[in-house]
mmCIF file with all atom_site columns, N, CA and C in Angstrom:
data_model
loop_
_atom_site.group_PDB
_atom_site.id
_atom_site.type_symbol
_atom_site.label_atom_id
_atom_site.label_alt_id
_atom_site.label_comp_id
_atom_site.label_asym_id
_atom_site.label_entity_id
_atom_site.label_seq_id
_atom_site.pdbx_PDB_ins_code
_atom_site.Cartn_x
_atom_site.Cartn_y
_atom_site.Cartn_z
_atom_site.occupancy
_atom_site.B_iso_or_equiv
_atom_site.pdbx_formal_charge
_atom_site.auth_seq_id
_atom_site.auth_comp_id
_atom_site.auth_asym_id
_atom_site.auth_atom_id
_atom_site.pdbx_PDB_model_num
ATOM 1   N N  . MET A 1 1  ? 19.888  -29.014 25.124  1.00 0.00 ? 1  MET A N  1
ATOM 2   C CA . MET A 1 1  ? 18.443  -29.039 25.103  1.00 0.00 ? 1  MET A CA 1
ATOM 3   C C  . MET A 1 1  ? 17.936  -28.077 26.148  1.00 0.00 ? 1  MET A C  1
ATOM 4   N N  . GLY A 1 2  ? 16.982  -27.265 25.801  1.00 0.00 ? 2  GLY A N  1
ATOM 5   C CA . GLY A 1 2  ? 16.440  -26.298 26.735  1.00 0.00 ? 2  GLY A CA 1
ATOM 6   C C  . GLY A 1 2  ? 15.283  -26.893 27.528  1.00 0.00 ? 2  GLY A C  1
ATOM 7   N N  . SER A 1 3  ? 14.888  -26.130 28.473  1.00 0.00 ? 3  SER A N  1
ATOM 8   C CA . SER A 1 3  ? 13.765  -26.571 29.300  1.00 0.00 ? 3  SER A CA 1
ATOM 9   C C  . SER A 1 3  ? 12.448  -26.373 28.558  1.00 0.00 ? 3  SER A C  1
ATOM 10  N N  . ARG A 1 4  ? 11.388  -26.871 29.145  1.00 0.00 ? 4  ARG A N  1
ATOM 11  C CA . ARG A 1 4  ? 10.054  -26.751 28.541  1.00 0.00 ? 4  ARG A CA 1
ATOM 12  C C  . ARG A 1 4  ? 9.640   -25.294 28.384  1.00 0.00 ? 4  ARG A C  1
ATOM 13  N N  . VAL A 1 5  ? 9.970   -24.477 29.392  1.00 0.00 ? 5  VAL A N  1
ATOM 14  C CA . VAL A 1 5  ? 9.596   -23.062 29.341  1.00 0.00 ? 5  VAL A CA 1
ATOM 15  C C  . VAL A 1 5  ? 10.307  -22.349 28.211  1.00 0.00 ? 5  VAL A C  1
ATOM 16  N N  . GLU A 1 6  ? 11.573  -22.679 28.002  1.00 0.00 ? 6  GLU A N  1
ATOM 17  C CA . GLU A 1 6  ? 12.345  -22.057 26.912  1.00 0.00 ? 6  GLU A CA 1
ATOM 18  C C  . GLU A 1 6  ? 11.771  -22.458 25.558  1.00 0.00 ? 6  GLU A C  1
ATOM 19  N N  . LYS A 1 7  ? 11.382  -23.716 25.422  1.00 0.00 ? 7  LYS A N  1
ATOM 20  C CA . LYS A 1 7  ? 10.775  -24.178 24.172  1.00 0.00 ? 7  LYS A CA 1
ATOM 21  C C  . LYS A 1 7  ? 9.471   -23.442 23.887  1.00 0.00 ? 7  LYS A C  1
ATOM 22  N N  . LEU A 1 8  ? 8.651   -23.273 24.936  1.00 0.00 ? 8  LEU A N  1
ATOM 23  C CA . LEU A 1 8  ? 7.393   -22.562 24.760  1.00 0.00 ? 8  LEU A CA 1
ATOM 24  C C  . LEU A 1 8  ? 7.623   -21.091 24.379  1.00 0.00 ? 8  LEU A C  1
ATOM 25  N N  . LYS A 1 9  ? 8.630   -20.476 24.978  1.00 0.00 ? 9  LYS A N  1
ATOM 26  C CA . LYS A 1 9  ? 8.958   -19.086 24.629  1.00 0.00 ? 9  LYS A CA 1
ATOM 27  C C  . LYS A 1 9  ? 9.372   -18.992 23.178  1.00 0.00 ? 9  LYS A C  1
ATOM 28  N N  . LEU A 1 10 ? 10.186  -19.952 22.730  1.00 0.00 ? 10 LEU A N  1
ATOM 29  C CA . LEU A 1 10 ? 10.641  -19.965 21.344  1.00 0.00 ? 10 LEU A CA 1
ATOM 30  C C  . LEU A 1 10 ? 9.462   -20.162 20.390  1.00 0.00 ? 10 LEU A C  1
ATOM 31  N N  . ILE A 1 11 ? 8.565   -21.079 20.730  1.00 0.00 ? 11 ILE A N  1
ATOM 32  C CA . ILE A 1 11 ? 7.387   -21.312 19.888  1.00 0.00 ? 11 ILE A CA 1
ATOM 33  C C  . ILE A 1 11 ? 6.525   -20.056 19.809  1.00 0.00 ? 11 ILE A C  1
ATOM 34  N N  . ARG A 1 12 ? 6.310   -19.407 20.932  1.00 0.00 ? 12 ARG A N  1
ATOM 35  C CA . ARG A 1 12 ? 5.495   -18.194 20.948  1.00 0.00 ? 12 ARG A CA 1
ATOM 36  C C  . ARG A 1 12 ? 6.146   -17.085 20.118  1.00 0.00 ? 12 ARG A C  1
ATOM 37  N N  . LYS A 1 13 ? 7.463   -16.986 20.229  1.00 0.00 ? 13 LYS A N  1
ATOM 38  C CA . LYS A 1 13 ? 8.196   -15.972 19.457  1.00 0.00 ? 13 LYS A CA 1
ATOM 39  C C  . LYS A 1 13 ? 8.039   -16.225 17.949  1.00 0.00 ? 13 LYS A C  1
ATOM 40  N N  . GLU A 1 14 ? 8.149   -17.484 17.551  1.00 0.00 ? 14 GLU A N  1
ATOM 41  C CA . GLU A 1 14 ? 7.980   -17.816 16.121  1.00 0.00 ? 14 GLU A CA 1
ATOM 42  C C  . GLU A 1 14 ? 6.554   -17.532 15.650  1.00 0.00 ? 14 GLU A C  1
ATOM 43  N N  . ARG A 1 15 ? 5.585   -17.877 16.478  1.00 0.00 ? 15 ARG A N  1
ATOM 44  C CA . ARG A 1 15 ? 4.182   -17.584 16.114  1.00 0.00 ? 15 ARG A CA 1
ATOM 45  C C  . ARG A 1 15 ? 3.957   -16.096 15.983  1.00 0.00 ? 15 ARG A C  1
ATOM 46  N N  . ARG A 1 16 ? 4.519   -15.326 16.881  1.00 0.00 ? 16 ARG A N  1
ATOM 47  C CA . ARG A 1 16 ? 4.382   -13.872 16.853  1.00 0.00 ? 16 ARG A CA 1
ATOM 48  C C  . ARG A 1 16 ? 4.971   -13.318 15.562  1.00 0.00 ? 16 ARG A C  1
ATOM 49  N N  . LYS A 1 17 ? 6.134   -13.838 15.157  1.00 0.00 ? 17 LYS A N  1
ATOM 50  C CA . LYS A 1 17 ? 6.778   -13.371 13.910  1.00 0.00 ? 17 LYS A CA 1
ATOM 51  C C  . LYS A 1 17 ? 5.884   -13.703 12.718  1.00 0.00 ? 17 LYS A C  1
ATOM 52  N N  . LYS A 1 18 ? 5.346   -14.935 12.674  1.00 0.00 ? 18 LYS A N  1
ATOM 53  C CA . LYS A 1 18 ? 4.480   -15.320 11.570  1.00 0.00 ? 18 LYS A CA 1
ATOM 54  C C  . LYS A 1 18 ? 3.217   -14.457 11.508  1.00 0.00 ? 18 LYS A C  1
ATOM 55  N N  . ARG A 1 19 ? 2.630   -14.198 12.668  1.00 0.00 ? 19 ARG A N  1
ATOM 56  C CA . ARG A 1 19 ? 1.413   -13.392 12.732  1.00 0.00 ? 19 ARG A CA 1
ATOM 57  C C  . ARG A 1 19 ? 1.713   -11.962 12.271  1.00 0.00 ? 19 ARG A C  1
ATOM 58  N N  . THR A 1 20 ? 2.832   -11.415 12.712  1.00 0.00 ? 20 THR A N  1
ATOM 59  C CA . THR A 1 20 ? 3.201   -10.056 12.321  1.00 0.00 ? 20 THR A CA 1
ATOM 60  C C  . THR A 1 20 ? 3.422   -9.965  10.809  1.00 0.00 ? 20 THR A C  1
ATOM 61  N N  . LYS A 1 21 ? 4.120   -10.944 10.244  1.00 0.00 ? 21 LYS A N  1
ATOM 62  C CA . LYS A 1 21 ? 4.345   -10.969 8.797   1.00 0.00 ? 21 LYS A CA 1
ATOM 63  C C  . LYS A 1 21 ? 3.011   -11.049 8.046   1.00 0.00 ? 21 LYS A C  1
ATOM 64  N N  . GLY A 1 22 ? 2.131   -11.886 8.533   1.00 0.00 ? 22 GLY A N  1
ATOM 65  C CA . GLY A 1 22 ? 0.814   -12.015 7.911   1.00 0.00 ? 22 GLY A CA 1
ATOM 66  C C  . GLY A 1 22 ? 0.032   -10.737 7.931   1.00 0.00 ? 22 GLY A C  1
ATOM 67  N N  . ILE A 1 23 ? 0.045   -10.050 9.071   1.00 0.00 ? 23 ILE A N  1
ATOM 68  C CA . ILE A 1 23 ? -0.672  -8.779  9.196   1.00 0.00 ? 23 ILE A CA 1
ATOM 69  C C  . ILE A 1 23 ? -0.077  -7.745  8.248   1.00 0.00 ? 23 ILE A C  1
ATOM 70  N N  . ILE A 1 24 ? 1.246   -7.704  8.154   1.00 0.00 ? 24 ILE A N  1
ATOM 71  C CA . ILE A 1 24 ? 1.891   -6.731  7.238   1.00 0.00 ? 24 ILE A CA 1
ATOM 72  C C  . ILE A 1 24 ? 1.509   -7.018  5.801   1.00 0.00 ? 24 ILE A C  1
ATOM 73  N N  . ILE A 1 25 ? 1.497   -8.289  5.429   1.00 0.00 ? 25 ILE A N  1
ATOM 74  C CA . ILE A 1 25 ? 1.139   -8.652  4.041   1.00 0.00 ? 25 ILE A CA 1
ATOM 75  C C  . ILE A 1 25 ? -0.313  -8.278  3.742   1.00 0.00 ? 25 ILE A C  1
ATOM 76  N N  . VAL A 1 26 ? -1.198  -8.583  4.678   1.00 0.00 ? 26 VAL A N  1
ATOM 77  C CA . VAL A 1 26 ? -2.634  -8.245  4.476   1.00 0.00 ? 26 VAL A CA 1
ATOM 78  C C  . VAL A 1 26 ? -2.816  -6.740  4.365   1.00 0.00 ? 26 VAL A C  1
ATOM 79  N N  . LEU A 1 27 ? -2.169  -5.972  5.237   1.00 0.00 ? 27 LEU A N  1
ATOM 80  C CA . LEU A 1 27 ? -2.289  -4.514  5.160   1.00 0.00 ? 27 LEU A CA 1
ATOM 81  C C  . LEU A 1 27 ? -1.717  -3.960  3.872   1.00 0.00 ? 27 LEU A C  1
ATOM 82  N N  . SER A 1 28 ? -0.593  -4.519  3.413   1.00 0.00 ? 28 SER A N  1
ATOM 83  C CA . SER A 1 28 ? -0.006  -4.066  2.132   1.00 0.00 ? 28 SER A CA 1
ATOM 84  C C  . SER A 1 28 ? -0.959  -4.327  0.979   1.00 0.00 ? 28 SER A C  1
ATOM 85  N N  . LEU A 1 29 ? -1.553  -5.525  0.957   1.00 0.00 ? 29 LEU A N  1
ATOM 86  C CA . LEU A 1 29 ? -2.502  -5.855  -0.106  1.00 0.00 ? 29 LEU A CA 1
ATOM 87  C C  . LEU A 1 29 ? -3.738  -4.962  -0.043  1.00 0.00 ? 29 LEU A C  1
ATOM 88  N N  . PHE A 1 30 ? -4.204  -4.650  1.157   1.00 0.00 ? 30 PHE A N  1
ATOM 89  C CA . PHE A 1 30 ? -5.353  -3.761  1.291   1.00 0.00 ? 30 PHE A CA 1
ATOM 90  C C  . PHE A 1 30 ? -5.019  -2.374  0.777   1.00 0.00 ? 30 PHE A C  1
ATOM 91  N N  . LEU A 1 31 ? -3.854  -1.856  1.127   1.00 0.00 ? 31 LEU A N  1
ATOM 92  C CA . LEU A 1 31 ? -3.453  -0.514  0.643   1.00 0.00 ? 31 LEU A CA 1
ATOM 93  C C  . LEU A 1 31 ? -3.287  -0.510  -0.872  1.00 0.00 ? 31 LEU A C  1
ATOM 94  N N  . LEU A 1 32 ? -2.721  -1.580  -1.421  1.00 0.00 ? 32 LEU A N  1
ATOM 95  C CA . LEU A 1 32 ? -2.579  -1.690  -2.856  1.00 0.00 ? 32 LEU A CA 1
ATOM 96  C C  . LEU A 1 32 ? -3.944  -1.690  -3.548  1.00 0.00 ? 32 LEU A C  1
ATOM 97  N N  . TYR A 1 33 ? -4.865  -2.505  -3.040  1.00 0.00 ? 33 TYR A N  1
ATOM 98  C CA . TYR A 1 33 ? -6.208  -2.569  -3.609  1.00 0.00 ? 33 TYR A CA 1
ATOM 99  C C  . TYR A 1 33 ? -6.897  -1.225  -3.553  1.00 0.00 ? 33 TYR A C  1
ATOM 100 N N  . TYR A 1 34 ? -6.846  -0.582  -2.367  1.00 0.00 ? 34 TYR A N  1
ATOM 101 C CA . TYR A 1 34 ? -7.510  0.696   -2.182  1.00 0.00 ? 34 TYR A CA 1
ATOM 102 C C  . TYR A 1 34 ? -6.901  1.771   -3.088  1.00 0.00 ? 34 TYR A C  1
ATOM 103 N N  . GLY A 1 35 ? -5.585  1.768   -3.225  1.00 0.00 ? 35 GLY A N  1
ATOM 104 C CA . GLY A 1 35 ? -4.906  2.734   -4.087  1.00 0.00 ? 35 GLY A CA 1
ATOM 105 C C  . GLY A 1 35 ? -5.308  2.563   -5.546  1.00 0.00 ? 35 GLY A C  1
ATOM 106 N N  . ILE A 1 36 ? -5.325  1.322   -6.003  1.00 0.00 ? 36 ILE A N  1
ATOM 107 C CA . ILE A 1 36 ? -5.711  1.076   -7.401  1.00 0.00 ? 36 ILE A CA 1
ATOM 108 C C  . ILE A 1 36 ? -7.168  1.473   -7.634  1.00 0.00 ? 36 ILE A C  1
ATOM 109 N N  . LYS A 1 37 ? -8.027  1.196   -6.647  1.00 0.00 ? 37 LYS A N  1
ATOM 110 C CA . LYS A 1 37 ? -9.434  1.557   -6.770  1.00 0.00 ? 37 LYS A CA 1
ATOM 111 C C  . LYS A 1 37 ? -9.584  3.078   -6.864  1.00 0.00 ? 37 LYS A C  1
ATOM 112 N N  . MET A 1 38 ? -8.831  3.803   -6.023  1.00 0.00 ? 38 MET A N  1
ATOM 113 C CA . MET A 1 38 ? -8.894  5.253   -6.037  1.00 0.00 ? 38 MET A CA 1
ATOM 114 C C  . MET A 1 38 ? -8.423  5.823   -7.372  1.00 0.00 ? 38 MET A C  1
ATOM 115 N N  . VAL A 1 39 ? -7.323  5.292   -7.886  1.00 0.00 ? 39 VAL A N  1
ATOM 116 C CA . VAL A 1 39 ? -6.801  5.741   -9.168  1.00 0.00 ? 39 VAL A CA 1
ATOM 117 C C  . VAL A 1 39 ? -7.823  5.511   -10.294 1.00 0.00 ? 39 VAL A C  1
ATOM 118 N N  . ASN A 1 40 ? -8.424  4.336   -10.287 1.00 0.00 ? 40 ASN A N  1
ATOM 119 C CA . ASN A 1 40 ? -9.399  4.029   -11.335 1.00 0.00 ? 40 ASN A CA 1
ATOM 120 C C  . ASN A 1 40 ? -10.606 4.981   -11.244 1.00 0.00 ? 40 ASN A C  1
ATOM 121 N N  . ASP A 1 41 ? -11.074 5.269   -10.025 1.00 0.00 ? 41 ASP A N  1
ATOM 122 C CA . ASP A 1 41 ? -12.180 6.202   -9.846  1.00 0.00 ? 41 ASP A CA 1
ATOM 123 C C  . ASP A 1 41 ? -11.812 7.591   -10.350 1.00 0.00 ? 41 ASP A C  1
ATOM 124 N N  . HIS A 1 42 ? -10.592 8.033   -10.068 1.00 0.00 ? 42 HIS A N  1
ATOM 125 C CA . HIS A 1 42 ? -10.182 9.373   -10.468 1.00 0.00 ? 42 HIS A CA 1
ATOM 126 C C  . HIS A 1 42 ? -9.901  9.458   -11.959 1.00 0.00 ? 42 HIS A C  1
ATOM 127 N N  . ILE A 1 43 ? -9.513  8.370   -12.589 1.00 0.00 ? 43 ILE A N  1
ATOM 128 C CA . ILE A 1 43 ? -9.320  8.385   -14.038 1.00 0.00 ? 43 ILE A CA 1
ATOM 129 C C  . ILE A 1 43 ? -10.659 8.706   -14.711 1.00 0.00 ? 43 ILE A C  1
ATOM 130 N N  . GLU A 1 44 ? -11.722 8.072   -14.242 1.00 0.00 ? 44 GLU A N  1
ATOM 131 C CA . GLU A 1 44 ? -13.046 8.353   -14.791 1.00 0.00 ? 44 GLU A CA 1
ATOM 132 C C  . GLU A 1 44 ? -13.468 9.801   -14.482 1.00 0.00 ? 44 GLU A C  1
ATOM 133 N N  . TYR A 1 45 ? -13.274 10.236  -13.250 1.00 0.00 ? 45 TYR A N  1
ATOM 134 C CA . TYR A 1 45 ? -13.725 11.547  -12.810 1.00 0.00 ? 45 TYR A CA 1
ATOM 135 C C  . TYR A 1 45 ? -12.998 12.655  -13.560 1.00 0.00 ? 45 TYR A C  1
ATOM 136 N N  . LEU A 1 46 ? -11.703 12.495  -13.749 1.00 0.00 ? 46 LEU A N  1
ATOM 137 C CA . LEU A 1 46 ? -10.921 13.561  -14.434 1.00 0.00 ? 46 LEU A CA 1
ATOM 138 C C  . LEU A 1 46 ? -11.027 13.488  -15.952 1.00 0.00 ? 46 LEU A C  1
ATOM 139 N N  . GLY A 1 47 ? -11.595 12.408  -16.452 1.00 0.00 ? 47 GLY A N  1
ATOM 140 C CA . GLY A 1 47 ? -11.672 12.242  -17.908 1.00 0.00 ? 47 GLY A CA 1
ATOM 141 C C  . GLY A 1 47 ? -10.303 12.071  -18.510 1.00 0.00 ? 47 GLY A C  1
ATOM 142 N N  . TYR A 1 48 ? -9.437  11.339  -17.817 1.00 0.00 ? 48 TYR A N  1
ATOM 143 C CA . TYR A 1 48 ? -8.057  11.173  -18.270 1.00 0.00 ? 48 TYR A CA 1
ATOM 144 C C  . TYR A 1 48 ? -7.945  10.511  -19.622 1.00 0.00 ? 48 TYR A C  1
ATOM 145 N N  . LEU A 1 49 ? -8.863  9.619   -19.925 1.00 0.00 ? 49 LEU A N  1
ATOM 146 C CA . LEU A 1 49 ? -8.769  8.913   -21.193 1.00 0.00 ? 49 LEU A CA 1
ATOM 147 C C  . LEU A 1 49 ? -9.088  9.845   -22.371 1.00 0.00 ? 49 LEU A C  1
ATOM 148 N N  . ASP A 1 50 ? -9.914  10.863  -22.136 1.00 0.00 ? 50 ASP A N  1
ATOM 149 C CA . ASP A 1 50 ? -10.227 11.838  -23.193 1.00 0.00 ? 50 ASP A CA 1
ATOM 150 C C  . ASP A 1 50 ? -9.138  12.901  -23.286 1.00 0.00 ? 50 ASP A C  1
ATOM 151 N N  . ASN A 1 51 ? -8.623  13.341  -22.141 1.00 0.00 ? 51 ASN A N  1
ATOM 152 C CA . ASN A 1 51 ? -7.589  14.367  -22.082 1.00 0.00 ? 51 ASN A CA 1
ATOM 153 C C  . ASN A 1 51 ? -6.484  13.874  -21.163 1.00 0.00 ? 51 ASN A C  1
ATOM 154 N N  . PRO A 1 52 ? -5.426  13.253  -21.706 1.00 0.00 ? 52 PRO A N  1
ATOM 155 C CA . PRO A 1 52 ? -4.427  12.594  -20.872 1.00 0.00 ? 52 PRO A CA 1
ATOM 156 C C  . PRO A 1 52 ? -3.510  13.530  -20.071 1.00 0.00 ? 52 PRO A C  1
ATOM 157 N N  . ILE A 1 53 ? -3.651  14.839  -20.188 1.00 0.00 ? 53 ILE A N  1
ATOM 158 C CA . ILE A 1 53 ? -2.807  15.771  -19.432 1.00 0.00 ? 53 ILE A CA 1
ATOM 159 C C  . ILE A 1 53 ? -3.560  16.185  -18.174 1.00 0.00 ? 53 ILE A C  1
ATOM 160 N N  . ILE A 1 54 ? -3.069  15.726  -17.031 1.00 0.00 ? 54 ILE A N  1
ATOM 161 C CA . ILE A 1 54 ? -3.682  16.096  -15.756 1.00 0.00 ? 54 ILE A CA 1
ATOM 162 C C  . ILE A 1 54 ? -3.037  17.373  -15.231 1.00 0.00 ? 54 ILE A C  1
ATOM 163 N N  . LEU A 1 55 ? -1.725  17.476  -15.354 1.00 0.00 ? 55 LEU A N  1
ATOM 164 C CA . LEU A 1 55 ? -0.990  18.617  -14.806 1.00 0.00 ? 55 LEU A CA 1
ATOM 165 C C  . LEU A 1 55 ? -0.140  19.199  -15.932 1.00 0.00 ? 55 LEU A C  1
ATOM 166 N N  . ASP A 1 56 ? -0.288  20.479  -16.198 1.00 0.00 ? 56 ASP A N  1
ATOM 167 C CA . ASP A 1 56 ? 0.469   21.140  -17.236 1.00 0.00 ? 56 ASP A CA 1
ATOM 168 C C  . ASP A 1 56 ? 1.055   22.428  -16.662 1.00 0.00 ? 56 ASP A C  1
ATOM 169 N N  . ILE A 1 57 ? 2.329   22.614  -16.843 1.00 0.00 ? 57 ILE A N  1
ATOM 170 C CA . ILE A 1 57 ? 3.017   23.810  -16.338 1.00 0.00 ? 57 ILE A CA 1
ATOM 171 C C  . ILE A 1 57 ? 3.479   24.630  -17.528 1.00 0.00 ? 57 ILE A C  1
ATOM 172 N N  . ASP A 1 58 ? 3.085   25.886  -17.571 1.00 0.00 ? 58 ASP A N  1
ATOM 173 C CA . ASP A 1 58 ? 3.538   26.811  -18.606 1.00 0.00 ? 58 ASP A CA 1
ATOM 174 C C  . ASP A 1 58 ? 4.609   27.708  -17.974 1.00 0.00 ? 58 ASP A C  1
ATOM 175 N N  . MET A 1 59 ? 5.836   27.439  -18.306 1.00 0.00 ? 59 MET A N  1
ATOM 176 C CA . MET A 1 59 ? 6.965   28.158  -17.680 1.00 0.00 ? 59 MET A CA 1
ATOM 177 C C  . MET A 1 59 ? 7.052   29.615  -18.158 1.00 0.00 ? 59 MET A C  1
ATOM 178 N N  . GLU A 1 60 ? 6.661   29.873  -19.385 1.00 0.00 ? 60 GLU A N  1
ATOM 179 C CA . GLU A 1 60 ? 6.759   31.227  -19.922 1.00 0.00 ? 60 GLU A CA 1
ATOM 180 C C  . GLU A 1 60 ? 5.796   32.167  -19.212 1.00 0.00 ? 60 GLU A C  1
ATOM 181 N N  . GLN A 1 61 ? 4.558   31.737  -19.030 1.00 0.00 ? 61 GLN A N  1
ATOM 182 C CA . GLN A 1 61 ? 3.572   32.579  -18.361 1.00 0.00 ? 61 GLN A CA 1
ATOM 183 C C  . GLN A 1 61 ? 3.541   32.341  -16.854 1.00 0.00 ? 61 GLN A C  1
ATOM 184 N N  . GLY A 1 62 ? 4.187   31.296  -16.395 1.00 0.00 ? 62 GLY A N  1
ATOM 185 C CA . GLY A 1 62 ? 4.209   30.991  -14.965 1.00 0.00 ? 62 GLY A CA 1
ATOM 186 C C  . GLY A 1 62 ? 2.860   30.505  -14.449 1.00 0.00 ? 62 GLY A C  1
ATOM 187 N N  . LYS A 1 63 ? 2.167   29.729  -15.270 1.00 0.00 ? 63 LYS A N  1
ATOM 188 C CA . LYS A 1 63 ? 0.853   29.239  -14.862 1.00 0.00 ? 63 LYS A CA 1
ATOM 189 C C  . LYS A 1 63 ? 0.857   27.727  -14.743 1.00 0.00 ? 63 LYS A C  1
ATOM 190 N N  . LEU A 1 64 ? -0.054  27.283  -13.901 1.00 0.00 ? 64 LEU A N  1
ATOM 191 C CA . LEU A 1 64 ? -0.230  25.849  -13.688 1.00 0.00 ? 64 LEU A CA 1
ATOM 192 C C  . LEU A 1 64 ? -1.671  25.502  -14.074 1.00 0.00 ? 64 LEU A C  1
ATOM 193 N N  . TYR A 1 65 ? -1.827  24.574  -15.003 1.00 0.00 ? 65 TYR A N  1
ATOM 194 C CA . TYR A 1 65 ? -3.164  24.193  -15.456 1.00 0.00 ? 65 TYR A CA 1
ATOM 195 C C  . TYR A 1 65 ? -3.526  22.855  -14.921 1.00 0.00 ? 65 TYR A C  1
#
């Protein structure tokens, strides 16, 4: 059995791990949401549904459309 100070250190360490995991999950969800929002906005802007080709490479002429 450890002393009271060791128990408190262990509890703080566990809380820190939980808090860090929570922050990482929240940031990941935020980035996912923002990324999906950006893609949806650009689909409208580029008219992707009307013309599904965003990037086209013509190797014969060496052009990028």
